Structure formats: structure tokens, C-alpha cells
Amino acid sequence: MQWEVVIGLEVHAQLATKSKIFSGAATAYGAAPNTQACAVDLGLPGVLPVLNQEVVRMATRFGVAVNANVAARSVFARKNYFYPDLPKGYQISQYEQPIVAGGYLDIELENGEAKRINITRAHLEEDAGKSLHEDFQGCTGIDLNRAGTPLLEIVSEPELRSAKEAVAYLKKLHALLRYLEICDGNMQEGSFRCDANVSVRPLGQAAFGTRTELKNLNSFRFVERAINFEVERQIDVIEGGGKIIQQTRLYDAVKDETRSMRVKEEANDYRYFPDPDLLPVLIEPHFIEQVRSQLPELPDAKKQRFVTTYALSMYDANFLTASRAWANYYEAVVQAGGDAKLAANWLMGEVAANLNKQNLDIDQFAITEKQLAGLLRRISDNTISNKMAKEVFETMLAGEGDADTVIAAKGLQQMSNTGEIEAIIDQILADNPDQLAQYRAGKEKLWSFFVGQVMKATQGKANPGYLNELLKQKLDT
């Protein structure tokens, strides 16, 4: 039997506010446990939550960017459940009236085709605390620093049909949130994580199969591996005569498997009701239009502009616009005088390799945009060869100055005087009559011998273009 995979994603994006959604407590990552949770975050008696206006602006920014409907009236509700890191016994979230409804993202499939993934809703809610196990032998510690951290939960329609499609959607959403500057997207710190609802059904069947929910996936690689495992597990269970149980499952990255966590709750299990301490959120049309007017150039538009303005391939533009920081760096290099195509090649090659090696992002790169543009200009005007440029690049990374300083200090100027190169070629041909005769008799492999001799004589400084042209003239004479 052929099976069809059905996937819907619930993404939790931490909004980039300095304080929490209902209190003035800080949201900074890495503080000592329980030093950033106040009485409001813990729901102690006698305190009231006050909505952080910035989260409304950020949610609106997202809604406008994905062509969704930003609700004129949305309501916060209490989602009731017991968990050790939720001391209030309920989470403030949105239920029947979310702030954002609808919208879509267009993703690119592996075969190059585009696919539209519709968004069901995006609602505001507070995060819970965190259970700690590593430093507590035989018991569990609780850190409530995350309690009250603002989240935007973005729920997709079940329109994804493979783990790769799910990852493509997540990467597109991740980039968009960072472009909008409403989420830093740091997956290691939990700022961007997702739950994946996965089911299978016989190909052609309209009704959905029973789904399981894979919780708290925090890397693109884990999302793909977890979904693939779960799909195979469900198919094996069904084909073995069993039934899928609706449940929440955890992904174990070490064993590369999912395992049962608890039976999946339904909405009525949470006994939602409007939070009596919070007024409905009312958004005026002029506020939405103000947010819309302040949107930055979004990734798809920027990608298309890079193709038309800088004559880049779609592959190059995809790479360079994957993050706003990379796109900004690239444009700054070009504006500082770097050739557009050469700049793209260097960013995707030497620069990306260096950053990957050091596990750094482009905004932490040691070479400024102007410095890199200076290096590219010296390649373009034939002052140095590509080979020499890599030596200059390494020296610049070591902090020994800009390209012109390094070239002068190391004497790396490329030899472009055709008269000098021609004289050297003449001498080498005169010194190697046997090789010259063999080449002219048809042994073309000796071409590299002559090139090597010229490069040796010039200490690698001969302009390759001039060298090849002059050597060909001499050998063919």
C-alpha cells in the first residue's frame, strides 16, 4: 500500500521583547535560575497581569507580513493544566479569538516548484518555566526564568507532505521572523522551536489518520529525523495490524527515535475560559497600516531584487538572502566597490567556510565590508591572482591590516608586464629544448610543465591570463 504523510506544525517563536508579556521582569537569556521571575509571572495572590504593548506590535508585524487578517478584537484565555514548571496551574494564551488568522508562506520544493502553505492562526501566549534534571540527582529542579516570556505560536494547516517540506517551511518562517526583527531565531536557546503533528493515510484517502504530536523540536535536523522516524513507526504499526494512539511523543536524538510522553489532550481537557484579569485587545485599522508602512524589504522581494539588480543566479540569491544580516553584508560589500558576482562567490566560499569553521555568524565576521571590498578590487584590477587573494584573506583575518597593506608588506603584486613575462618564457623554452620538441610533436601534457616553470621563475606572481596567452603564442609558433 502507498501511504501519504500529513504534517502540521505549531511553531513557538519567542518575541524579542526586553520584558515579559505580562510583567516587567527581564527576558535576557542565561541568568541564574529563578532570578528573573516576579510575582506576576508566578501568579501570586494580589497581583494582576498587564499586557506588554510591544508584543501586540510584533504579532501585528507578523500578520501583515504573511498577508493574514489581524483581528480588531482578540481575547486572552486561561489554559488550565498541571505541570511542575507552571505554578499558576494555568497558562495565559489565546484560544477562540487569536490576534492573527489566516495568511500563508510560499516554500520552494526540492524539484524547484513552489508550494503555498496556509497558516491557520498565530496567537500570543506566555511561556512556562523549565524543569532541570542534569544537576539534580534523583529529583527535578525548577527554573521559572522563562515563565511569562512572550511567545507567538504559529500554527500551519496540515498541508506538508514530507519531512523535507516541513524543514523548508520552518527555514522560510525562521528567516522571515528574523527579517521582521521580532524573534532572534536562536534555536539552541529555545527562541524558535516547534511541535510537529504527524499522521499517515492511504494515498487517495480524504480522511486524516490519527496524529501524534512530536514536542519541542529545536533544530532543523532533528525535525527531519523525528518526522521520518515517526512516519515509519506509524506505517509499521498499521501494517502490523495495530492502531495509532493519539499521543504526545518526545524525540530522543541520541537513539534517533520517538517515544510516548503522554496521551494527547483535547482542547476541552484544558477547560479554556477568558482570563478575567485581562481586557480584550482592540486594534485600530490605522495601527495596522502604520505597522505595514514600517515593514522592511521581505526575503522573497529581496531575493528577486538581487537577481535583477546584481545579475545573480537564483541559487546565489537564495543563499545571500537567507538571513537579513548576510544580505546586508553582501550589499555593503558591493556598495563599497566589490564586484557583485565576485562578492557573491567569496561570501558563499571563503567567508562562509571561515565562519562555519569558527561557528560564527556574519555579524561576527572579523573582516569589515569595506575591507572585503578592497580585497575584491585588487582581484578585479589584476593586482593579485585568486591564489594570492586567499593568502591576503588569511592575513586580513589575522588582523594584519587591509588588502593594500598586506599586498605591499608581502610583495604580492601580480606581474602584469607582458614584456617581462615574455622574456621569462623565452628563456624557459631555450633552457628546455627537449620538452619543447615533445610538446610540438603532440605531447600536450607538457603544457603544465611550462606553466609551472614560469610560475616558479616569477615566484607565482605572473598574471595567469597573460601567461597563458603568451605561452600559447610561443609554443604554437
Short mmCIF file of C-alpha atoms in Angstrom, two decimals:
data_model
loop_
_atom_site.label_atom_id
_atom_site.label_comp_id
_atom_site.label_asym_id
_atom_site.label_seq_id
_atom_site.Cartn_x
_atom_site.Cartn_y
_atom_site.Cartn_z
CA MET A 1 0.00 0.00 0.00
CA GLN A 2 1.14 3.52 -0.72
CA TRP A 3 0.96 5.97 2.17
CA GLU A 4 0.61 9.72 2.26
CA VAL A 5 2.22 11.75 5.04
CA VAL A 6 0.28 14.61 6.64
CA ILE A 7 2.16 17.15 8.75
CA GLY A 8 1.05 20.32 10.50
CA LEU A 9 3.46 22.44 12.54
CA GLU A 10 2.99 24.55 15.65
CA VAL A 11 5.94 26.91 15.92
CA HIS A 12 6.73 28.73 19.16
CA ALA A 13 8.58 31.92 18.33
CA GLN A 14 9.88 33.89 21.30
CA LEU A 15 9.17 37.55 20.71
CA ALA A 16 12.23 39.78 21.04
CA THR A 17 11.00 42.00 23.85
CA LYS A 18 13.20 43.05 26.75
CA SER A 19 10.47 42.34 29.32
CA LYS A 20 7.85 39.64 29.67
CA ILE A 21 4.39 39.60 28.19
CA PHE A 22 2.51 40.49 31.38
CA SER A 23 5.21 41.84 33.73
CA GLY A 24 8.35 44.00 33.79
CA ALA A 25 10.67 41.05 34.51
CA ALA A 26 13.61 40.70 32.12
CA THR A 27 13.70 38.12 29.31
CA ALA A 28 17.52 38.02 28.96
CA TYR A 29 18.87 34.52 28.36
CA GLY A 30 21.40 32.86 30.65
CA ALA A 31 20.60 34.43 34.03
CA ALA A 32 20.94 32.37 37.22
CA PRO A 33 17.83 30.21 37.84
CA ASN A 34 14.81 31.97 39.35
CA THR A 35 16.35 35.46 39.25
CA GLN A 36 14.06 36.78 36.51
CA ALA A 37 10.63 35.68 37.67
CA CYS A 38 8.44 38.12 39.58
CA ALA A 39 5.18 37.73 41.50
CA VAL A 40 3.11 38.32 38.33
CA ASP A 41 4.92 35.54 36.43
CA LEU A 42 4.19 33.16 39.30
CA GLY A 43 0.56 34.32 39.64
CA LEU A 44 0.87 35.08 43.35
CA PRO A 45 -2.25 36.45 45.11
CA GLY A 46 -2.85 40.18 44.83
CA VAL A 47 -1.06 40.82 41.54
CA LEU A 48 -2.51 41.50 38.10
CA PRO A 49 -1.02 40.95 34.63
CA VAL A 50 -0.53 44.00 32.38
CA LEU A 51 -0.12 43.36 28.65
CA ASN A 52 3.19 44.42 27.09
CA GLN A 53 2.14 46.60 24.13
CA GLU A 54 5.25 45.64 22.17
CA VAL A 55 4.05 42.05 21.73
CA VAL A 56 0.91 43.35 20.02
CA ARG A 57 3.01 45.38 17.59
CA MET A 58 5.24 42.37 16.85
CA ALA A 59 2.32 40.00 16.31
CA THR A 60 0.73 42.56 14.00
CA ARG A 61 4.01 42.87 12.11
CA PHE A 62 3.97 39.13 11.50
CA GLY A 63 0.32 39.07 10.49
CA VAL A 64 0.79 41.82 7.91
CA ALA A 65 3.94 40.16 6.50
CA VAL A 66 2.14 36.85 5.80
CA ASN A 67 -0.99 38.53 4.38
CA ALA A 68 -3.13 37.42 7.29
CA ASN A 69 -6.07 39.02 8.99
CA VAL A 70 -5.06 40.93 12.11
CA ALA A 71 -8.05 40.78 14.41
CA ALA A 72 -9.67 44.01 15.50
CA ARG A 73 -10.55 42.24 18.76
CA SER A 74 -8.68 39.33 20.33
CA VAL A 75 -9.07 37.76 23.75
CA PHE A 76 -6.70 36.12 26.22
CA ALA A 77 -7.85 32.87 27.85
CA ARG A 78 -6.64 30.64 30.63
CA LYS A 79 -5.42 27.21 29.53
CA ASN A 80 -5.69 25.04 32.64
CA TYR A 81 -3.35 22.13 33.28
CA PHE A 82 -0.99 20.90 35.94
CA TYR A 83 2.75 20.80 35.40
CA PRO A 84 5.57 21.43 37.90
CA ASP A 85 7.00 24.38 35.98
CA LEU A 86 3.60 26.11 35.80
CA PRO A 87 2.95 27.27 39.40
CA LYS A 88 -0.25 29.14 38.50
CA GLY A 89 -1.88 25.96 37.26
CA TYR A 90 -2.83 27.72 34.03
CA GLN A 91 -1.12 29.34 31.07
CA ILE A 92 -2.38 32.62 29.64
CA SER A 93 -2.89 32.06 25.94
CA GLN A 94 -5.39 32.89 23.21
CA TYR A 95 -7.99 30.38 22.12
CA GLU A 96 -11.16 31.22 20.22
CA GLN A 97 -10.15 34.75 19.23
CA PRO A 98 -6.44 34.87 18.28
CA ILE A 99 -4.70 38.05 17.20
CA VAL A 100 -3.75 36.67 13.73
CA ALA A 101 -5.86 34.42 11.48
CA GLY A 102 -5.01 33.07 8.05
CA GLY A 103 -2.05 34.07 5.88
CA TYR A 104 0.46 31.90 4.06
CA LEU A 105 4.09 31.17 3.24
CA ASP A 106 5.34 30.02 -0.17
CA ILE A 107 8.09 27.44 0.04
CA GLU A 108 10.36 26.02 -2.63
CA LEU A 109 10.38 22.24 -3.09
CA GLU A 110 13.43 20.16 -3.99
CA ASN A 111 12.35 19.98 -7.62
CA GLY A 112 12.27 23.78 -7.80
CA GLU A 113 8.47 24.07 -7.74
CA ALA A 114 6.73 26.46 -5.35
CA LYS A 115 4.12 25.34 -2.84
CA ARG A 116 1.85 27.53 -0.73
CA ILE A 117 1.44 26.53 2.92
CA ASN A 118 -1.51 28.18 4.59
CA ILE A 119 -1.34 29.41 8.16
CA THR A 120 -4.30 28.65 10.38
CA ARG A 121 -3.59 31.19 13.10
CA ALA A 122 -0.93 32.87 15.21
CA HIS A 123 -1.73 33.63 18.81
CA LEU A 124 0.03 35.25 21.73
CA GLU A 125 0.78 33.35 24.90
CA GLU A 126 3.19 33.17 27.81
CA ASP A 127 5.87 30.52 28.13
CA ALA A 128 6.06 28.21 31.15
CA GLY A 129 9.14 27.57 33.30
CA LYS A 130 11.72 24.87 32.75
CA SER A 131 12.41 21.57 34.51
CA LEU A 132 16.08 20.90 35.33
CA HIS A 133 17.45 17.37 35.64
CA GLU A 134 21.19 17.32 34.99
CA ASP A 135 22.34 18.83 38.31
CA PHE A 136 19.65 17.24 40.49
CA GLN A 137 20.38 13.58 41.11
CA GLY A 138 17.13 11.71 41.77
CA CYS A 139 14.93 14.81 41.70
CA THR A 140 13.94 17.70 39.44
CA GLY A 141 14.78 21.39 39.78
CA ILE A 142 12.51 24.16 38.53
CA ASP A 143 13.73 27.36 36.86
CA LEU A 144 10.95 29.91 36.38
CA ASN A 145 13.02 32.47 34.46
CA ARG A 146 11.15 31.59 31.26
CA ALA A 147 7.72 31.86 32.93
CA GLY A 148 5.90 34.74 31.26
CA THR A 149 8.28 35.02 28.30
CA PRO A 150 6.21 36.19 25.28
CA LEU A 151 5.57 33.63 22.55
CA LEU A 152 3.84 33.82 19.21
CA GLU A 153 2.52 30.35 18.40
CA ILE A 154 2.18 29.98 14.63
CA VAL A 155 0.00 27.07 13.52
CA SER A 156 0.10 25.80 9.94
CA GLU A 157 -2.59 23.91 8.07
CA PRO A 158 -1.82 20.15 7.69
CA GLU A 159 -0.54 20.67 4.14
CA LEU A 160 3.05 19.49 4.45
CA ARG A 161 3.66 16.09 2.86
CA SER A 162 7.20 15.17 3.88
CA ALA A 163 9.88 15.93 6.46
CA LYS A 164 11.79 17.92 3.84
CA GLU A 165 8.75 20.09 3.15
CA ALA A 166 8.41 20.67 6.89
CA VAL A 167 12.03 21.79 7.12
CA ALA A 168 11.65 24.06 4.08
CA TYR A 169 8.62 25.71 5.73
CA LEU A 170 10.45 26.10 9.03
CA LYS A 171 13.50 27.68 7.39
CA LYS A 172 11.29 30.10 5.48
CA LEU A 173 9.44 31.06 8.65
CA HIS A 174 12.69 31.31 10.62
CA ALA A 175 14.17 33.73 8.07
CA LEU A 176 11.00 35.83 7.94
CA LEU A 177 10.83 36.26 11.72
CA ARG A 178 14.46 37.39 11.78
CA TYR A 179 13.89 39.82 8.89
CA LEU A 180 10.97 41.28 10.82
CA GLU A 181 13.22 41.55 13.90
CA ILE A 182 10.54 40.10 16.13
CA CYS A 183 12.41 36.88 17.05
CA ASP A 184 16.15 36.22 17.21
CA GLY A 185 15.57 32.66 15.97
CA ASN A 186 18.14 31.18 18.34
CA MET A 187 17.16 27.51 18.41
CA GLN A 188 19.79 26.49 20.96
CA GLU A 189 18.28 28.94 23.45
CA GLY A 190 14.71 27.86 22.69
CA SER A 191 13.69 31.06 20.91
CA PHE A 192 12.41 29.09 17.91
CA ARG A 193 11.07 25.58 18.42
CA CYS A 194 8.20 23.56 17.09
CA ASP A 195 5.76 20.74 17.71
CA ALA A 196 5.03 18.54 14.70
CA ASN A 197 1.64 16.85 14.27
CA VAL A 198 2.25 13.77 12.14
CA SER A 199 -0.13 11.20 10.65
CA VAL A 200 -0.29 8.87 7.67
CA ARG A 201 -3.19 7.77 5.48
CA PRO A 202 -3.57 5.52 2.44
CA LEU A 203 -2.80 7.51 -0.71
CA GLY A 204 -6.04 8.93 -2.07
CA GLN A 205 -7.98 8.73 1.20
CA ALA A 206 -9.63 12.03 2.19
CA ALA A 207 -9.93 11.46 5.94
CA PHE A 208 -6.90 12.15 8.08
CA GLY A 209 -5.27 9.36 10.06
CA THR A 210 -4.78 9.54 13.83
CA ARG A 211 -1.98 12.00 14.57
CA THR A 212 0.76 12.10 17.13
CA GLU A 213 2.45 15.27 18.33
CA LEU A 214 6.26 15.45 18.45
CA LYS A 215 7.14 18.01 21.13
CA ASN A 216 9.78 20.70 21.38
CA LEU A 217 11.93 20.05 18.32
CA ASN A 218 14.68 22.66 18.31
CA SER A 219 16.82 22.04 15.25
CA PHE A 220 16.04 21.61 11.58
CA ARG A 221 17.99 18.34 11.53
CA PHE A 222 16.03 16.93 14.48
CA VAL A 223 12.73 17.94 12.88
CA GLU A 224 13.55 15.97 9.75
CA ARG A 225 14.87 12.94 11.60
CA ALA A 226 12.00 12.87 14.12
CA ILE A 227 9.30 13.10 11.45
CA ASN A 228 10.92 10.43 9.30
CA PHE A 229 11.15 8.06 12.26
CA GLU A 230 7.57 8.72 13.31
CA VAL A 231 6.23 8.16 9.78
CA GLU A 232 7.99 4.80 9.54
CA ARG A 233 6.80 3.85 13.03
CA GLN A 234 3.17 4.64 12.23
CA ILE A 235 3.26 2.72 8.96
CA ASP A 236 4.82 -0.29 10.71
CA VAL A 237 2.13 -0.22 13.43
CA ILE A 238 -0.75 -0.03 10.93
CA GLU A 239 0.65 -2.63 8.54
CA GLY A 240 1.26 -4.87 11.56
CA GLY A 241 -2.46 -4.78 12.39
CA GLY A 242 -2.20 -2.21 15.19
CA LYS A 243 -3.76 1.23 15.68
CA ILE A 244 -2.13 4.61 16.18
CA ILE A 245 -2.85 6.13 19.57
CA GLN A 246 -3.30 9.91 19.68
CA GLN A 247 -0.49 10.92 21.98
CA THR A 248 2.33 13.34 22.62
CA ARG A 249 5.79 11.92 21.90
CA LEU A 250 9.35 13.03 22.61
CA TYR A 251 12.22 12.71 20.15
CA ASP A 252 15.39 11.13 21.54
CA ALA A 253 18.23 12.47 19.37
CA VAL A 254 20.76 10.01 20.81
CA LYS A 255 18.70 6.94 19.91
CA ASP A 256 17.11 8.67 16.90
CA GLU A 257 13.63 7.55 17.87
CA THR A 258 10.38 8.94 19.24
CA ARG A 259 8.78 7.59 22.39
CA SER A 260 5.49 8.11 24.16
CA MET A 261 5.25 11.01 26.62
CA ARG A 262 1.55 11.18 27.44
CA VAL A 263 -1.88 10.74 25.87
CA LYS A 264 -2.67 13.75 23.70
CA GLU A 265 -5.04 16.21 25.35
CA GLU A 266 -8.04 17.64 23.51
CA ALA A 267 -8.99 21.30 23.78
CA ASN A 268 -11.79 20.58 26.25
CA ASP A 269 -9.25 18.94 28.58
CA TYR A 270 -7.75 22.38 29.13
CA ARG A 271 -11.05 23.98 30.22
CA TYR A 272 -10.31 27.25 28.42
CA PHE A 273 -12.10 30.36 29.64
CA PRO A 274 -11.45 34.09 29.09
CA ASP A 275 -8.90 35.46 31.55
CA PRO A 276 -10.86 37.71 33.93
CA ASP A 277 -7.77 39.82 34.69
CA LEU A 278 -7.12 40.92 31.09
CA LEU A 279 -9.24 43.12 28.84
CA PRO A 280 -9.78 42.18 25.19
CA VAL A 281 -7.10 43.52 22.82
CA LEU A 282 -8.55 46.12 20.45
CA ILE A 283 -6.54 47.10 17.36
CA GLU A 284 -7.48 50.09 15.24
CA PRO A 285 -7.02 49.98 11.42
CA HIS A 286 -4.59 52.93 11.49
CA PHE A 287 -2.29 50.96 13.82
CA ILE A 288 -2.18 48.08 11.32
CA GLU A 289 -1.43 50.47 8.46
CA GLN A 290 1.31 52.12 10.50
CA VAL A 291 2.92 48.70 11.10
CA ARG A 292 2.55 47.82 7.41
CA SER A 293 4.31 51.03 6.36
CA GLN A 294 7.27 50.17 8.58
CA LEU A 295 7.86 46.67 7.21
CA PRO A 296 11.38 46.05 5.85
CA GLU A 297 12.01 44.55 2.43
CA LEU A 298 10.98 40.91 2.91
CA PRO A 299 13.11 37.89 1.87
CA ASP A 300 11.25 36.99 -1.34
CA ALA A 301 11.33 40.57 -2.64
CA LYS A 302 14.97 40.96 -1.72
CA LYS A 303 15.87 37.69 -3.45
CA GLN A 304 14.21 38.78 -6.67
CA ARG A 305 15.92 42.19 -6.49
CA PHE A 306 19.32 40.53 -6.06
CA VAL A 307 18.69 38.51 -9.22
CA THR A 308 17.70 41.53 -11.30
CA THR A 309 20.00 44.18 -9.80
CA TYR A 310 23.18 42.16 -9.36
CA ALA A 311 22.65 39.56 -12.12
CA LEU A 312 22.97 36.73 -9.61
CA SER A 313 21.62 33.23 -10.13
CA MET A 314 18.59 32.21 -8.09
CA TYR A 315 20.86 29.84 -6.15
CA ASP A 316 23.21 32.69 -5.20
CA ALA A 317 20.31 34.99 -4.29
CA ASN A 318 18.74 32.27 -2.15
CA PHE A 319 21.95 31.85 -0.18
CA LEU A 320 22.63 35.56 0.28
CA THR A 321 19.09 36.45 1.37
CA ALA A 322 18.65 33.53 3.76
CA SER A 323 19.26 35.98 6.57
CA ARG A 324 18.98 39.75 6.73
CA ALA A 325 22.50 40.06 8.17
CA TRP A 326 24.04 38.18 5.22
CA ALA A 327 22.06 40.22 2.71
CA ASN A 328 23.08 43.48 4.35
CA TYR A 329 26.74 42.46 4.45
CA TYR A 330 26.67 41.49 0.77
CA GLU A 331 25.10 44.76 -0.33
CA ALA A 332 27.55 46.76 1.75
CA VAL A 333 30.48 44.99 0.05
CA VAL A 334 29.05 45.77 -3.39
CA GLN A 335 28.32 49.38 -2.46
CA ALA A 336 31.91 49.71 -1.24
CA GLY A 337 33.18 48.79 -4.71
CA GLY A 338 33.29 44.99 -4.75
CA ASP A 339 32.22 43.29 -8.00
CA ALA A 340 28.72 41.86 -7.45
CA LYS A 341 29.36 38.32 -8.75
CA LEU A 342 32.84 38.13 -7.24
CA ALA A 343 31.44 39.28 -3.89
CA ALA A 344 28.77 36.57 -4.03
CA ASN A 345 31.36 33.91 -4.81
CA TRP A 346 33.62 34.98 -1.96
CA LEU A 347 30.77 35.18 0.56
CA MET A 348 29.49 31.71 -0.36
CA GLY A 349 33.02 30.31 -0.48
CA GLU A 350 35.85 31.62 1.68
CA VAL A 351 33.72 33.72 4.05
CA ALA A 352 31.10 31.05 4.73
CA ALA A 353 33.77 28.37 5.21
CA ASN A 354 35.64 30.53 7.71
CA LEU A 355 32.50 31.34 9.69
CA ASN A 356 31.36 27.70 9.73
CA LYS A 357 34.78 26.64 10.97
CA GLN A 358 34.52 29.07 13.87
CA ASN A 359 30.77 28.56 14.41
CA LEU A 360 30.16 32.28 13.96
CA ASP A 361 27.53 34.30 12.12
CA ILE A 362 28.21 37.01 9.56
CA ASP A 363 27.70 39.82 12.07
CA GLN A 364 30.66 38.39 14.00
CA PHE A 365 32.95 38.27 10.97
CA ALA A 366 36.40 39.79 11.57
CA ILE A 367 36.69 41.46 8.14
CA THR A 368 34.52 44.51 7.54
CA GLU A 369 32.51 45.05 4.38
CA LYS A 370 34.89 47.80 3.21
CA GLN A 371 37.93 45.62 3.83
CA LEU A 372 36.49 42.74 1.81
CA ALA A 373 35.52 45.13 -0.98
CA GLY A 374 39.13 46.37 -1.01
CA LEU A 375 40.39 42.81 -1.46
CA LEU A 376 37.94 42.14 -4.30
CA ARG A 377 39.01 45.33 -6.10
CA ARG A 378 42.60 44.09 -6.15
CA ILE A 379 41.46 40.84 -7.74
CA SER A 380 39.36 42.68 -10.31
CA ASP A 381 42.18 45.05 -11.33
CA ASN A 382 44.66 42.12 -11.60
CA THR A 383 46.89 43.38 -8.80
CA ILE A 384 46.72 39.89 -7.28
CA SER A 385 45.60 36.50 -8.51
CA ASN A 386 42.85 34.45 -6.87
CA LYS A 387 45.53 32.28 -5.30
CA MET A 388 47.29 35.30 -3.84
CA ALA A 389 43.95 36.70 -2.69
CA LYS A 390 43.43 33.71 -0.42
CA GLU A 391 46.79 34.40 1.23
CA VAL A 392 45.82 38.05 1.66
CA PHE A 393 42.44 36.99 3.05
CA GLU A 394 44.04 34.76 5.70
CA THR A 395 46.40 37.57 6.69
CA MET A 396 43.50 40.03 6.97
CA LEU A 397 41.69 37.53 9.21
CA ALA A 398 44.74 37.54 11.46
CA GLY A 399 44.24 41.28 11.89
CA GLU A 400 47.29 42.43 9.95
CA GLY A 401 45.56 45.24 8.04
CA ASP A 402 43.54 45.78 4.88
CA ALA A 403 44.27 44.26 1.47
CA ASP A 404 46.57 47.02 0.17
CA THR A 405 48.62 46.95 3.37
CA VAL A 406 49.04 43.17 3.23
CA ILE A 407 49.87 43.14 -0.50
CA ALA A 408 52.56 45.81 -0.03
CA ALA A 409 54.03 44.18 3.07
CA LYS A 410 54.27 40.73 1.46
CA GLY A 411 55.22 41.94 -2.01
CA LEU A 412 52.33 40.08 -3.60
CA GLN A 413 51.67 42.38 -6.55
CA GLN A 414 50.92 40.30 -9.61
CA MET A 415 53.38 40.59 -12.54
CA SER A 416 51.36 42.06 -15.41
CA ASN A 417 54.16 43.44 -17.55
CA THR A 418 53.81 41.37 -20.72
CA GLY A 419 57.37 42.20 -21.82
CA GLU A 420 58.87 40.75 -18.64
CA ILE A 421 56.67 37.63 -18.79
CA GLU A 422 57.52 37.09 -22.47
CA ALA A 423 61.27 37.32 -21.74
CA ILE A 424 60.96 34.73 -18.98
CA ILE A 425 59.01 32.39 -21.28
CA ASP A 426 61.67 32.73 -23.99
CA GLN A 427 64.39 31.81 -21.52
CA ILE A 428 62.48 28.76 -20.24
CA LEU A 429 61.84 27.48 -23.77
CA ALA A 430 65.52 27.93 -24.58
CA ASP A 431 66.53 26.04 -21.42
CA ASN A 432 64.20 23.09 -22.16
CA PRO A 433 64.58 22.21 -25.87
CA ASP A 434 63.67 18.52 -25.40
CA GLN A 435 60.35 19.31 -23.69
CA LEU A 436 59.62 21.95 -26.32
CA ALA A 437 60.18 19.45 -29.12
CA GLN A 438 57.99 16.84 -27.43
CA TYR A 439 55.18 19.36 -26.92
CA ARG A 440 55.29 20.43 -30.55
CA ALA A 441 55.26 16.75 -31.52
CA GLY A 442 51.92 16.36 -29.77
CA LYS A 443 52.69 15.75 -26.07
CA GLU A 444 50.26 18.41 -24.82
CA LYS A 445 50.56 17.32 -21.19
CA LEU A 446 53.81 19.30 -21.10
CA TRP A 447 51.73 22.49 -21.10
CA SER A 448 51.53 22.34 -17.31
CA PHE A 449 55.31 21.83 -17.14
CA PHE A 450 55.95 25.14 -18.91
CA VAL A 451 53.33 26.96 -16.81
CA GLY A 452 54.94 25.62 -13.66
CA GLN A 453 58.38 26.74 -14.78
CA VAL A 454 57.16 30.28 -15.44
CA MET A 455 55.37 30.44 -12.10
CA LYS A 456 58.49 29.16 -10.37
CA ALA A 457 60.62 31.79 -12.07
CA THR A 458 58.21 34.57 -11.12
CA GLN A 459 57.57 33.22 -7.60
CA GLY A 460 53.92 32.71 -8.55
CA LYS A 461 53.37 36.35 -9.46
CA ALA A 462 52.85 36.04 -13.21
CA ASN A 463 49.36 37.13 -14.28
CA PRO A 464 47.75 33.79 -15.27
CA GLY A 465 45.78 35.39 -18.10
CA TYR A 466 48.81 36.99 -19.71
CA LEU A 467 50.94 33.91 -19.04
CA ASN A 468 48.52 31.56 -20.79
CA GLU A 469 48.11 33.85 -23.77
CA LEU A 470 51.83 34.48 -24.28
CA LEU A 471 52.86 30.87 -23.69
CA LYS A 472 50.35 29.64 -26.25
CA GLN A 473 51.70 32.07 -28.82
CA LYS A 474 55.27 30.92 -28.19
CA LEU A 475 54.54 27.19 -28.17
CA ASP A 476 52.42 27.31 -31.30
CA THR A 477 54.96 29.36 -33.25
#
